């Protein structure tokens, strides 16, 4: 049976939601007997994360090496490539997070393998296997195949659903990587964390984004309340980031992040193409704008012509009534 | 010139600017052309058709391999009275043979070609740059400023179109007066060349130019046009700007265009064609009375920026005026460079040469055209009158018929007072 | 310092892209621009040279119009350019393209390689890290701030909920994120000089590459077909007073769409 390797990324004590989405998908294949799935972690992983992951994979291998305690693209890629080579895996998969997109391409080169980045759908049963990835700012999905294997794939968050955790399926094992010290040439000097517990835009199920129609940085508090009620994140348009009301990290759009949440609420933004390209694949889009001719309404499922300052708090209140949140 | 200054900076990459750039580069001058669009031609709109005879002698041989569309062999004029139309169509056999009198043209294609020719000669054509201001030295124009960068030059040619900012900055231009300008809207429809030839009764390579006037502009100054290109049709409307500004509901340009295109005559031509382009532009129609001042120390004004365009009602000429004024400007600047004299006095030679050429001569001849053409009766009464007359002549109904003279008199009385008709007739002598 | 910048000419972000021939081909409006993220890379290279001295070479692999990108780089102040012009280089996946570019870089040597974090047409973000691996160099991706020191560089990048400062030894590959700098607008005088410049080219043979190594032929990931995105149905407006609209919106999202 062919082997699949799924790179497990953690956030604090937990495996990342995007990793669990991917493992939920690969678990189906394992249950069908199509592939053997091994979850792979690098460096320090918490016990809790390991246990949780074992509810989704046939086995969890933690690749250990002192040099892997801190993430470096050169360290992670060498270790993962070495393990993949030893196991003779068919595919190495990972959620297309910033980290994975940073080191998986190097892994591919080490394995002389092809890579498909930010894939949104996989045709496992196709022969050869097919991978769909978005091009041209998401306007043109392209279906691709590999000329040979092994191959590396990163999967866009929110492409699959997280299934309920199953019973512990498999074994935990460790594997010593022999990472060469002179390969490691980067060193993290310091990390400045601004906001803990902020939900990552790429993984959020709901996003509320504000544009210039919010009329000021202080009014984003209204969006944050709504987002909190939804259990989601707050995004920003380019003009709002340029005006320094919000961080570059929060920017949704061509030169910011591309997101695909289940629910996208566009509040007080016009819908310029460079923004739309970053959220067009969202599940349901609700737009709120004073101008009935705003372009954003061309891209939304539902629209409210009105004042965001009135509508948003009213929605938050309504949500509280329903869910008690 | 061995110093830092460029020989000339040309503002605007339309036909006047490109012609000037070509000529100056050909004369060995270091010339820079600044065009604010993505490329020359991207911001230019024409109906349109260019008359070659006046400009071939100015640039011999150059136009032999120009990407023209079709040479026009058929001229048509339609007077529109609601859904009734009267069309006069003329084919002159001479026009069928080289050298061709006029060609239909698509600006993006043509201007790009012209720009490439100018660059081959050594001109620097720089797109995506807007000249925002002039540079001054001792009260004389000494270059331009573009995006914060100063570009000194011995001479500036302002060829930046009907709303020339450069001419304004040099106080040469009169501010925008609506009655002197018109708005043109145009659509280009893709249509197979065989279908075009079929629909317009043309041989391969031949073209037709068709003008429309009457109720399509709801009694105000303006008209419609349709030109055949190689594999597309240019269709559009021209509307006097003050007519638009006095606007009531009916002067909504898109609806007028829609109505115009729904006329069976037009609809039939564009049936099955694919809309490829939509554009709008301001054109100057004031004639010689509305010309800007054409020169000052260190600068001359050419093309639409100077107001060189001529609406004759049945034809509109602008392109060859632009080319000619660009060539003449270039030659005068070349001579100024030889003499190192860029004073207004020397550059007055530019106006003198223009007056000796068809550019101002034709504008003088047709000086009163705009006035005559803004007579509202031309767009309402006379088309209706002609329509009534021809209706009486051609329609055979149930009852007995009137004599032709009788029919004519009845039509005239119905639509036009005899006295105003006589006055109008007299005024035609002016055009 | 020898600085090499990898820059790509891409279709203008607003250019029309249409799927044709049943998904086999793309028809792309022929309007081009320098990839946004590569503009930051070019600008950063020039700033580093201004501060530390050295030479900036800009390399591009692209179609015939890519000379415009190189002339703009020269107009901005680059010392040298190099054009990988052969059509056989084109349409490569990340692997083939990175392999090709790494050979071009190795041929002339570099203390620092800069490129954008990803190209806005292919949206892959692979070439930067892969070039680094092919050259056996470290890399730092999506950099917001870069300081060059003695034999090492300090790079700041965004990480979840904050910023990370990384030190990397040189030579290294750095990929640029938005916010790294404000690219300069080349002066017209620079543009005029660049219009006259000679653009050197290299062929696959110059790089020691066989046709099977490069472009489409050398790709490990093949594009089978393209799809047209399904358009969303027309928007449904929610009417009423603000309170009514808000309540209805929540109801729809919870009960009809089930996304809450």
mmCIF file of C-alpha atoms in Angstrom, chain B residues 6 30 32 34 38 119 122-126 128-129 146 149 151, chain C residues 12 31-32 65 68 185-193 195-196:
data_model
loop_
_atom_site.group_PDB
_atom_site.id
_atom_site.type_symbol
_atom_site.label_atom_id
_atom_site.label_comp_id
_atom_site.label_asym_id
_atom_site.label_seq_id
_atom_site.Cartn_x
_atom_site.Cartn_y
_atom_site.Cartn_z
ATOM 1 C CA UNK B 6 16.742 68.025 -24.172
ATOM 2 C CA UNK B 30 17.014 64.505 -28.979
ATOM 3 C CA UNK B 32 11.271 63.052 -25.485
ATOM 4 C CA UNK B 34 5.538 61.943 -22.532
ATOM 5 C CA UNK B 38 -0.345 53.037 -20.859
ATOM 6 C CA UNK B 119 11.192 55.376 -31.821
ATOM 7 C CA UNK B 122 15.401 57.771 -32.226
ATOM 8 C CA UNK B 123 12.597 59.522 -30.362
ATOM 9 C CA UNK B 124 12.081 58.549 -26.721
ATOM 10 C CA UNK B 125 8.415 57.760 -26.267
ATOM 11 C CA UNK B 126 7.757 57.246 -22.561
ATOM 12 C CA UNK B 128 2.623 56.245 -18.142
ATOM 13 C CA UNK B 129 4.059 59.689 -17.500
ATOM 14 C CA UNK B 146 6.419 65.238 -14.585
ATOM 15 C CA UNK B 149 10.867 65.241 -11.810
ATOM 16 C CA UNK B 151 12.801 67.787 -17.349
ATOM 17 C CA UNK C 12 -1.421 43.092 -15.182
ATOM 18 C CA UNK C 31 -1.020 43.892 -20.569
ATOM 19 C CA UNK C 32 1.955 43.307 -18.347
ATOM 20 C CA UNK C 65 7.922 41.678 -23.418
ATOM 21 C CA UNK C 68 10.325 46.082 -20.350
ATOM 22 C CA UNK C 185 9.478 55.588 -9.589
ATOM 23 C CA UNK C 186 12.297 55.690 -12.134
ATOM 24 C CA UNK C 187 13.233 59.117 -13.388
ATOM 25 C CA UNK C 188 12.416 59.840 -17.002
ATOM 26 C CA UNK C 189 16.107 60.475 -17.682
ATOM 27 C CA UNK C 190 16.813 56.983 -16.350
ATOM 28 C CA UNK C 191 14.049 55.590 -18.536
ATOM 29 C CA UNK C 192 15.563 57.257 -21.586
ATOM 30 C CA UNK C 193 18.991 55.771 -20.868
ATOM 31 C CA UNK C 195 15.664 52.494 -23.588
ATOM 32 C CA UNK C 196 19.035 52.488 -25.314
#
